[in-house]
Tab-separated table of C-alpha atoms and ligand atoms in Angstrom:
chain	number	residue	atom	x	y	z
A	1	MET	CA	0.000	0.000	0.000
A	2	HIS	CA	1.232	3.472	-0.835
A	3	THR	CA	1.933	5.721	2.155
A	4	GLU	CA	2.472	9.438	2.318
A	5	ARG	CA	4.345	10.705	5.340
A	6	THR	CA	4.221	14.227	6.590
A	7	THR	CA	7.442	15.660	7.964
A	8	SER	CA	5.883	16.577	11.319
A	9	LYS	CA	6.255	14.326	14.346
A	10	PHE	CA	2.811	15.399	15.504
A	11	GLY	CA	-0.385	13.591	14.776
A	12	ARG	CA	1.099	10.357	13.524
A	13	GLY	CA	-0.563	8.200	16.142
A	14	VAL	CA	0.633	6.261	19.151
A	15	ILE	CA	2.699	3.649	17.307
A	16	GLU	CA	4.929	6.212	15.578
A	17	HIS	CA	5.163	8.230	18.791
A	18	TYR	CA	6.031	5.354	21.147
A	19	ARG	CA	7.406	2.797	18.689
A	20	GLU	CA	10.351	1.741	20.898
A	21	TYR	CA	7.965	0.700	23.708
A	22	LEU	CA	5.637	-1.305	21.487
A	23	PRO	CA	5.906	-4.741	19.885
A	24	VAL	CA	6.318	-3.500	16.307
A	25	ALA	CA	9.057	-4.127	13.772
A	26	GLU	CA	10.374	-1.671	11.201
A	27	SER	CA	8.441	-3.720	8.647
A	28	THR	CA	5.073	-3.593	10.473
A	29	ALA	CA	2.613	-1.639	8.339
A	30	VAL	CA	1.071	0.865	10.741
A	31	ILE	CA	-2.702	1.175	10.597
A	32	SER	CA	-3.398	4.500	12.293
A	33	LEU	CA	-5.994	7.241	12.380
A	34	SER	CA	-3.713	9.595	14.348
A	35	GLU	CA	-5.080	8.447	17.694
A	36	GLY	CA	-3.604	9.523	21.024
A	37	ASP	CA	-1.914	12.776	21.995
A	38	THR	CA	-5.180	13.639	23.751
A	39	PRO	CA	-5.460	16.714	25.974
A	40	LEU	CA	-4.542	16.506	29.641
A	41	VAL	CA	-6.792	19.327	30.719
A	42	PHE	CA	-6.230	21.160	33.984
A	43	CYS	CA	-9.668	21.665	35.524
A	44	PRO	CA	-9.833	24.815	37.678
A	45	GLN	CA	-13.462	24.435	38.766
A	46	LEU	CA	-13.068	20.772	39.569
A	47	SER	CA	-9.824	21.472	41.469
A	48	LYS	CA	-11.598	24.153	43.472
A	49	ARG	CA	-14.579	21.919	44.137
A	50	VAL	CA	-12.415	19.162	45.655
A	51	GLY	CA	-9.517	21.240	47.002
A	52	ARG	CA	-6.899	19.307	45.020
A	53	VAL	CA	-5.052	19.730	41.717
A	54	VAL	CA	-7.078	17.808	39.148
A	55	PHE	CA	-6.405	17.088	35.489
A	56	VAL	CA	-8.738	15.284	33.133
A	57	LYS	CA	-7.262	13.077	30.414
A	58	ASN	CA	-9.839	13.549	27.697
A	59	GLU	CA	-9.874	10.351	25.689
A	60	GLY	CA	-13.142	11.307	24.008
A	61	VAL	CA	-11.194	13.275	21.413
A	62	ASN	CA	-9.654	10.162	19.865
A	63	PRO	CA	-10.611	9.427	16.221
A	64	THR	CA	-13.669	7.306	17.063
A	65	GLY	CA	-14.352	9.105	20.339
A	66	SER	CA	-12.885	6.739	22.936
A	67	PHE	CA	-9.577	5.418	24.263
A	68	LYS	CA	-10.199	2.120	22.470
A	69	ASP	CA	-8.394	3.585	19.436
A	70	ARG	CA	-5.027	3.445	21.223
A	71	GLY	CA	-5.178	-0.314	21.521
A	72	MET	CA	-6.943	-0.838	18.216
A	73	THR	CA	-4.198	0.758	16.103
A	74	LEU	CA	-1.741	-1.805	17.468
A	75	ALA	CA	-4.124	-4.770	17.477
A	76	VAL	CA	-5.150	-4.174	13.865
A	77	SER	CA	-1.607	-3.442	12.646
A	78	LYS	CA	-0.414	-6.702	14.217
A	79	ALA	CA	-3.415	-8.693	12.996
A	80	LYS	CA	-2.768	-7.493	9.471
A	81	GLU	CA	0.928	-8.322	9.807
A	82	ARG	CA	-0.038	-11.877	10.786
A	83	GLY	CA	-2.185	-12.125	7.676
A	84	ALA	CA	-5.662	-11.799	9.197
A	85	THR	CA	-8.381	-10.962	6.705
A	86	ALA	CA	-11.098	-10.299	9.252
A	87	LEU	CA	-11.454	-9.033	12.811
A	88	ILE	CA	-13.984	-10.038	15.424
A	89	CYS	CA	-14.971	-8.407	18.692
A	90	ALA	CA	-17.648	-8.359	21.345
A	91	SER	CA	-18.585	-4.904	22.446
A	92	THR	CA	-20.595	-2.699	24.723
A	93	GLY	CA	-20.214	-0.198	21.843
A	94	ASN	CA	-16.874	1.556	21.741
A	95	THR	CA	-14.725	-1.444	20.872
A	96	SER	CA	-16.947	-2.133	17.869
A	97	ALA	CA	-16.856	1.502	16.738
A	98	SER	CA	-13.079	1.490	16.954
A	99	ALA	CA	-12.558	-1.967	15.421
A	100	ALA	CA	-14.866	-1.128	12.516
A	101	ALA	CA	-12.969	2.087	11.759
A	102	TYR	CA	-9.495	0.526	11.903
A	103	ALA	CA	-10.665	-2.480	9.870
A	104	ALA	CA	-11.918	-0.086	7.199
A	105	ARG	CA	-8.572	1.674	7.284
A	106	ALA	CA	-6.749	-1.666	6.956
A	107	GLY	CA	-8.988	-2.905	4.151
A	108	ILE	CA	-10.182	-5.952	6.076
A	109	SER	CA	-13.622	-6.905	7.317
A	110	CYS	CA	-14.925	-6.656	10.846
A	111	VAL	CA	-17.503	-8.764	12.673
A	112	VAL	CA	-19.026	-7.297	15.817
A	113	ILE	CA	-21.169	-9.190	18.326
A	114	LEU	CA	-23.354	-6.993	20.452
A	115	PRO	CA	-25.864	-7.511	23.249
A	116	ALA	CA	-29.193	-6.684	21.561
A	117	GLY	CA	-30.792	-3.443	22.679
A	118	LYS	CA	-27.895	-2.552	24.984
A	119	ILE	CA	-25.733	-0.389	22.743
A	120	ALA	CA	-25.776	3.408	22.969
A	121	THR	CA	-27.180	5.051	19.841
A	122	GLY	CA	-24.030	6.869	18.718
A	123	LYS	CA	-21.818	3.802	19.028
A	124	LEU	CA	-24.112	1.509	17.062
A	125	LEU	CA	-24.376	4.198	14.431
A	126	GLN	CA	-20.592	4.273	14.144
A	127	ALA	CA	-20.332	0.514	13.578
A	128	PHE	CA	-22.881	0.810	10.747
A	129	ALA	CA	-21.173	3.857	9.256
A	130	TYR	CA	-17.784	2.123	9.104
A	131	GLY	CA	-19.371	-0.914	7.455
A	132	ALA	CA	-18.974	-3.636	10.101
A	133	LYS	CA	-20.891	-6.916	9.933
A	134	ILE	CA	-23.087	-6.564	12.991
A	135	VAL	CA	-24.724	-9.414	14.901
A	136	ALA	CA	-26.999	-8.655	17.839
A	137	ILE	CA	-27.396	-11.531	20.305
A	138	ASP	CA	-29.988	-12.247	22.962
A	139	GLY	CA	-27.551	-12.007	25.836
A	140	ASN	CA	-25.239	-9.603	27.608
A	141	PHE	CA	-21.661	-8.498	26.923
A	142	ASP	CA	-20.198	-11.448	28.792
A	143	ASP	CA	-22.148	-13.834	26.514
A	144	ALA	CA	-20.904	-11.925	23.464
A	145	LEU	CA	-17.289	-12.224	24.614
A	146	ARG	CA	-17.694	-15.967	25.197
A	147	LEU	CA	-18.893	-16.368	21.581
A	148	VAL	CA	-16.001	-14.288	20.279
A	149	ARG	CA	-13.489	-16.458	22.134
A	150	GLU	CA	-15.008	-19.598	20.584
A	151	LEU	CA	-15.216	-18.163	17.072
A	152	GLY	CA	-11.748	-16.635	17.273
A	153	GLU	CA	-10.116	-19.844	18.475
A	154	ALA	CA	-11.733	-21.895	15.733
A	155	GLY	CA	-11.117	-19.804	12.648
A	156	ASP	CA	-8.979	-17.137	11.106
A	157	LEU	CA	-10.783	-14.233	12.727
A	158	ALA	CA	-8.440	-12.040	14.750
A	159	ILE	CA	-9.910	-11.177	18.165
A	160	VAL	CA	-9.494	-7.492	18.972
A	161	ASN	CA	-11.069	-7.408	22.422
A	162	SER	CA	-8.790	-6.463	25.294
A	163	ILE	CA	-7.993	-10.160	25.864
A	164	ASN	CA	-5.669	-9.458	22.906
A	165	PRO	CA	-2.387	-8.312	24.530
A	166	ASP	CA	-1.735	-5.850	21.692
A	167	ARG	CA	-4.759	-3.860	22.839
A	168	ILE	CA	-3.307	-3.462	26.338
A	169	ALA	CA	0.138	-2.600	24.951
A	170	GLY	CA	-1.332	0.176	22.792
A	171	GLN	CA	-3.453	1.527	25.618
A	172	LYS	CA	-0.488	1.934	27.972
A	173	THR	CA	0.602	4.901	25.817
A	174	ALA	CA	-1.973	7.015	27.678
A	175	ALA	CA	0.146	6.698	30.839
A	176	PHE	CA	3.281	7.630	28.862
A	177	GLU	CA	1.576	10.765	27.573
A	178	ILE	CA	0.519	11.817	31.064
A	179	VAL	CA	4.070	11.471	32.415
A	180	ASP	CA	5.505	13.243	29.367
A	181	VAL	CA	3.105	16.175	29.825
A	182	LEU	CA	3.250	16.452	33.640
A	183	GLY	CA	6.984	15.785	33.852
A	184	ASP	CA	6.276	13.026	36.365
A	185	ALA	CA	3.561	10.553	37.260
A	186	PRO	CA	0.529	11.937	39.129
A	187	ASP	CA	-0.065	10.863	42.735
A	188	PHE	CA	-3.480	9.388	42.005
A	189	HIS	CA	-5.019	8.038	38.850
A	190	LEU	CA	-8.781	7.544	38.814
A	191	LEU	CA	-10.630	5.744	36.044
A	192	PRO	CA	-13.774	3.762	35.247
A	193	VAL	CA	-13.443	-0.029	35.224
A	194	GLY	CA	-15.459	-2.365	33.008
A	195	ASN	CA	-13.631	-5.267	31.440
A	196	ALA	CA	-10.583	-3.911	33.318
A	197	GLY	CA	-8.202	-3.738	30.355
A	198	ASN	CA	-7.599	-0.029	30.740
A	199	ILE	CA	-6.587	-0.039	34.411
A	200	THR	CA	-4.252	-2.920	33.539
A	201	ALA	CA	-2.777	-0.945	30.649
A	202	TYR	CA	-2.251	2.284	32.586
A	203	TRP	CA	-0.522	0.452	35.388
A	204	ALA	CA	1.759	-1.328	32.895
A	205	GLY	CA	2.591	2.028	31.282
A	206	TYR	CA	3.335	3.770	34.568
A	207	ARG	CA	5.519	0.904	35.749
A	208	GLU	CA	7.433	0.737	32.488
A	209	TYR	CA	8.196	4.457	32.456
A	210	HIS	CA	9.159	4.386	36.125
A	211	ALA	CA	11.552	1.487	35.556
A	212	LEU	CA	13.210	3.526	32.807
A	213	GLY	CA	13.602	6.523	35.107
A	214	ARG	CA	11.073	8.646	33.214
A	215	SER	CA	9.110	9.275	36.426
A	216	THR	CA	10.136	9.476	40.079
A	217	LYS	CA	6.989	7.865	41.467
A	218	LEU	CA	4.027	5.657	40.714
A	219	PRO	CA	0.397	6.703	41.168
A	220	ALA	CA	-2.157	4.919	43.312
A	221	MET	CA	-4.626	3.404	40.836
A	222	ILE	CA	-8.229	3.921	41.926
A	223	GLY	CA	-10.877	2.239	39.817
A	224	PHE	CA	-14.626	2.792	39.845
A	225	GLN	CA	-17.328	0.362	38.858
A	226	ALA	CA	-21.025	1.102	38.578
A	227	ALA	CA	-22.877	-0.122	41.656
A	228	GLY	CA	-25.010	-2.519	39.569
A	229	ALA	CA	-22.012	-3.946	37.721
A	230	ALA	CA	-19.262	-4.233	40.303
A	231	PRO	CA	-17.817	-7.761	40.256
A	232	ILE	CA	-14.321	-6.698	41.327
A	233	PHE	CA	-15.599	-4.585	44.199
A	234	TYR	CA	-17.886	-7.342	45.481
A	235	ASN	CA	-15.424	-10.068	44.486
A	236	ARG	CA	-18.045	-12.141	42.675
A	237	ILE	CA	-19.393	-12.503	39.141
A	238	VAL	CA	-22.498	-10.394	38.531
A	239	GLU	CA	-24.871	-12.450	36.349
A	240	GLN	CA	-27.118	-9.577	35.293
A	241	PRO	CA	-25.058	-6.376	35.392
A	242	GLU	CA	-27.176	-3.236	35.246
A	243	THR	CA	-26.174	0.389	34.960
A	244	VAL	CA	-26.907	3.443	32.843
A	245	ALA	CA	-23.152	3.501	32.062
A	246	SER	CA	-23.302	0.931	29.264
A	247	ALA	CA	-19.549	0.890	28.585
A	248	ILE	CA	-18.899	-0.559	32.047
A	249	ARG	CA	-21.947	-2.849	32.184
A	250	ILE	CA	-19.800	-5.956	32.632
A	251	GLY	CA	-20.294	-8.752	35.148
A	252	ASN	CA	-17.191	-10.880	34.589
A	253	PRO	CA	-14.217	-8.764	33.538
A	254	ALA	CA	-11.593	-10.389	31.322
A	255	SER	CA	-8.698	-8.621	33.093
A	256	TRP	CA	-10.049	-9.142	36.615
A	257	LYS	CA	-6.798	-10.577	38.056
A	258	GLN	CA	-4.619	-7.944	36.390
A	259	ALA	CA	-6.864	-5.175	37.717
A	260	ARG	CA	-6.590	-6.603	41.217
A	261	ALA	CA	-2.807	-6.684	40.865
A	262	ALA	CA	-2.712	-3.053	39.667
A	263	ILE	CA	-4.834	-1.955	42.614
A	264	ASN	CA	-2.829	-3.913	45.178
A	265	GLU	CA	0.647	-3.130	43.845
A	266	SER	CA	-0.127	0.596	43.527
A	267	HIS	CA	-1.755	0.750	46.985
A	268	GLY	CA	-4.904	1.976	45.293
A	269	ALA	CA	-8.505	0.852	45.610
A	270	ILE	CA	-11.626	-0.259	43.820
A	271	ASP	CA	-14.926	1.405	44.642
A	272	VAL	CA	-18.474	1.763	43.356
A	273	VAL	CA	-20.519	4.760	42.255
A	274	SER	CA	-24.275	4.802	41.760
A	275	ASP	CA	-26.008	5.692	38.494
A	276	GLU	CA	-27.253	8.903	40.129
A	277	GLU	CA	-23.690	9.853	41.070
A	278	ILE	CA	-22.480	9.036	37.564
A	279	LEU	CA	-25.112	11.174	35.840
A	280	ALA	CA	-24.621	14.032	38.300
A	281	ALA	CA	-20.866	13.984	37.618
A	282	GLN	CA	-21.491	13.910	33.862
A	283	THR	CA	-23.650	17.028	34.110
A	284	TRP	CA	-21.248	18.724	36.511
A	285	LEU	CA	-18.239	18.235	34.248
A	286	ALA	CA	-20.097	19.465	31.161
A	287	GLN	CA	-21.519	22.514	32.900
A	288	HIS	CA	-18.449	23.546	34.931
A	289	GLU	CA	-15.516	22.540	32.748
A	290	GLY	CA	-17.042	22.318	29.261
A	291	ILE	CA	-16.104	18.657	28.921
A	292	PHE	CA	-18.971	16.453	27.785
A	293	VAL	CA	-18.342	12.763	28.367
A	294	GLU	CA	-20.421	9.629	28.172
A	295	PRO	CA	-21.878	8.253	31.426
A	296	ALA	CA	-19.265	5.499	31.892
A	297	SER	CA	-16.512	8.105	31.639
A	298	ALA	CA	-18.079	10.208	34.362
A	299	ALA	CA	-17.565	7.339	36.811
A	300	SER	CA	-14.017	8.608	37.415
A	301	VAL	CA	-15.261	12.082	38.337
A	302	ALA	CA	-18.114	10.672	40.414
A	303	GLY	CA	-15.452	8.595	42.137
A	304	LEU	CA	-13.315	11.662	42.777
A	305	PHE	CA	-16.271	13.362	44.472
A	306	LYS	CA	-16.822	10.248	46.563
A	307	CYS	CA	-13.154	10.029	47.631
A	308	CYS	CA	-13.243	13.682	48.694
A	309	ASP	CA	-16.707	13.874	50.258
A	310	SER	CA	-17.784	10.520	51.610
A	311	LYS	CA	-16.801	8.622	54.728
A	312	ASP	CA	-17.806	5.396	52.939
A	313	ALA	CA	-15.223	5.770	50.172
A	314	ALA	CA	-12.824	2.855	49.702
A	315	TYR	CA	-10.098	5.488	49.385
A	316	SER	CA	-10.392	8.720	51.319
A	317	PHE	CA	-8.646	11.874	50.136
A	318	GLN	CA	-9.545	13.685	53.318
A	319	LYS	CA	-6.116	13.258	54.915
A	320	ILE	CA	-4.167	13.822	51.730
A	321	GLN	CA	-2.291	17.046	51.160
A	322	GLY	CA	-3.645	19.572	48.686
A	323	GLN	CA	-0.560	19.633	46.450
A	324	SER	CA	-0.913	16.071	45.284
A	325	ARG	CA	-1.859	15.756	41.639
A	326	ILE	CA	-4.846	13.758	40.530
A	327	VAL	CA	-5.589	12.584	36.998
A	328	CYS	CA	-9.061	11.366	36.061
A	329	THR	CA	-9.385	9.580	32.746
A	330	VAL	CA	-12.605	10.340	30.942
A	331	THR	CA	-12.850	7.495	28.488
A	332	GLY	CA	-15.391	8.442	25.798
A	333	HIS	CA	-17.226	11.331	24.178
A	334	GLY	CA	-20.657	12.428	25.394
A	335	LEU	CA	-22.249	12.442	21.929
A	336	LYS	CA	-21.919	8.671	21.747
A	337	ASP	CA	-24.539	8.017	24.371
A	338	PRO	CA	-27.136	10.781	24.192
A	339	ASP	CA	-30.178	8.770	25.277
A	340	VAL	CA	-30.318	9.882	28.908
A	341	ILE	CA	-29.926	13.534	28.020
A	342	ILE	CA	-32.426	13.327	25.171
A	343	GLY	CA	-34.834	11.923	27.737
A	344	GLN	CA	-34.104	14.807	30.091
A	345	MET	CA	-34.534	17.506	27.469
A	346	LYS	CA	-37.768	19.357	27.873
A	347	GLU	CA	-39.698	19.968	24.742
A	348	LEU	CA	-38.177	22.960	23.021
A	349	LYS	CA	-40.964	25.268	21.889
A	350	SER	CA	-40.409	27.900	19.228
A	351	VAL	CA	-41.185	31.580	19.820
A	352	PRO	CA	-41.887	34.350	17.315
A	353	ALA	CA	-38.699	35.726	15.714
A	354	THR	CA	-38.591	39.006	17.589
A	355	VAL	CA	-36.034	40.411	20.015
A	356	ASN	CA	-38.658	40.769	22.712
A	357	ASP	CA	-39.818	37.178	22.450
A	358	VAL	CA	-36.258	35.886	22.569
A	359	ARG	CA	-35.499	38.074	25.593
A	360	ARG	CA	-38.555	36.763	27.375
A	361	ALA	CA	-37.705	33.159	26.496
A	362	VAL	CA	-34.268	33.378	28.160
A	363	GLY	CA	-35.524	35.462	31.076
A	364	LEU	CA	-33.739	38.724	30.278
B	1	PLP	C1	-14.291	0.342	27.246
B	1	PLP	C2	-14.724	1.502	28.040
B	1	PLP	C3	-14.608	1.548	29.438
B	1	PLP	C4	-14.123	0.388	30.246
B	1	PLP	O1	-12.766	0.092	30.019
B	1	PLP	P1	-12.204	-1.339	30.423
B	1	PLP	O2	-10.859	-1.382	29.812
B	1	PLP	O3	-13.143	-2.327	29.818
B	1	PLP	O4	-12.201	-1.400	31.890
B	1	PLP	C5	-14.973	2.690	30.090
B	1	PLP	N1	-15.465	3.750	29.432
B	1	PLP	C6	-15.595	3.744	28.096
B	1	PLP	C7	-16.156	4.952	27.427
B	1	PLP	C8	-15.237	2.644	27.354
B	1	PLP	O5	-15.378	2.648	26.027
């Protein structure tokens, strides 16, 4: 395939940026959509609200609107290198959106297996737009992943769920970026936990950079599950996970053990947040910092509020000094999952096109 390279180092994607830390050869054809290099946004209102220094790593600005693109560029590049002609994944939505886009880019086909009726509108729309072969099953995400494992083992379909180690390797670049931008690791890293690949990947990235002397410390990893889908917190499989945060509606996480190790080794914690807390944090972040994220992503911010405010938190920030730096990953863009907000929107009535009517309508 013909490639055109720009002379700039910027915007070439995570493989070109962090090549030496990733399992790629000079000959690996890189399938990239210029993912990564996402903003680490200092949040003044949020910092004030919790009395700490808080940054948000905004992964919603990746090419398909979630962090899944970081792992997908590597997984698809490697799958293509190994001669795969088709990809397969199970998804709560964002993995399928990402896989479908990178498959299109690679010129190979993509099969996605989804729990019927459980996928947020924007994400399903993406899978259709990128031309994936979509199968909806009567079952939940965990059932879909079981089918993918069976189909992937049998045939020549390359599995691009986070059970694929290339996904985790690509996703660890988010931790590299944070250290590169802050000049050191943060003290605390908060993030939502679903299938638990991302917490595993961040911890791997932080450890790797630390071992190389790129940071002086390691953060405590603090993960948040939705109260109705919290197998790691409760230490048991949840047969019927339920939460408004569809991207973390998972009852039997694939990287359960690795997540536990990340939490224990980093002296972090796992905690739960309710759907009400998640939606309140989503609204708060949009209306105070101008960052609109999907519900699952808001679990990290809901968790931050809990750590700062609640006596019941698994990890309390109440005794921790104000100078410590906190990073919250927000994992996906708000436009992907508009259903809750559409439901909340009151009917918008039109007014006559006069200055006076407009003034009255906005209460001026
Ligand atoms: C995939 C996803 C998660 C969960 O990440 P895991 O690696 O499965 O723990 C959280 N939020 C969003 C938006 C996601 O797409």
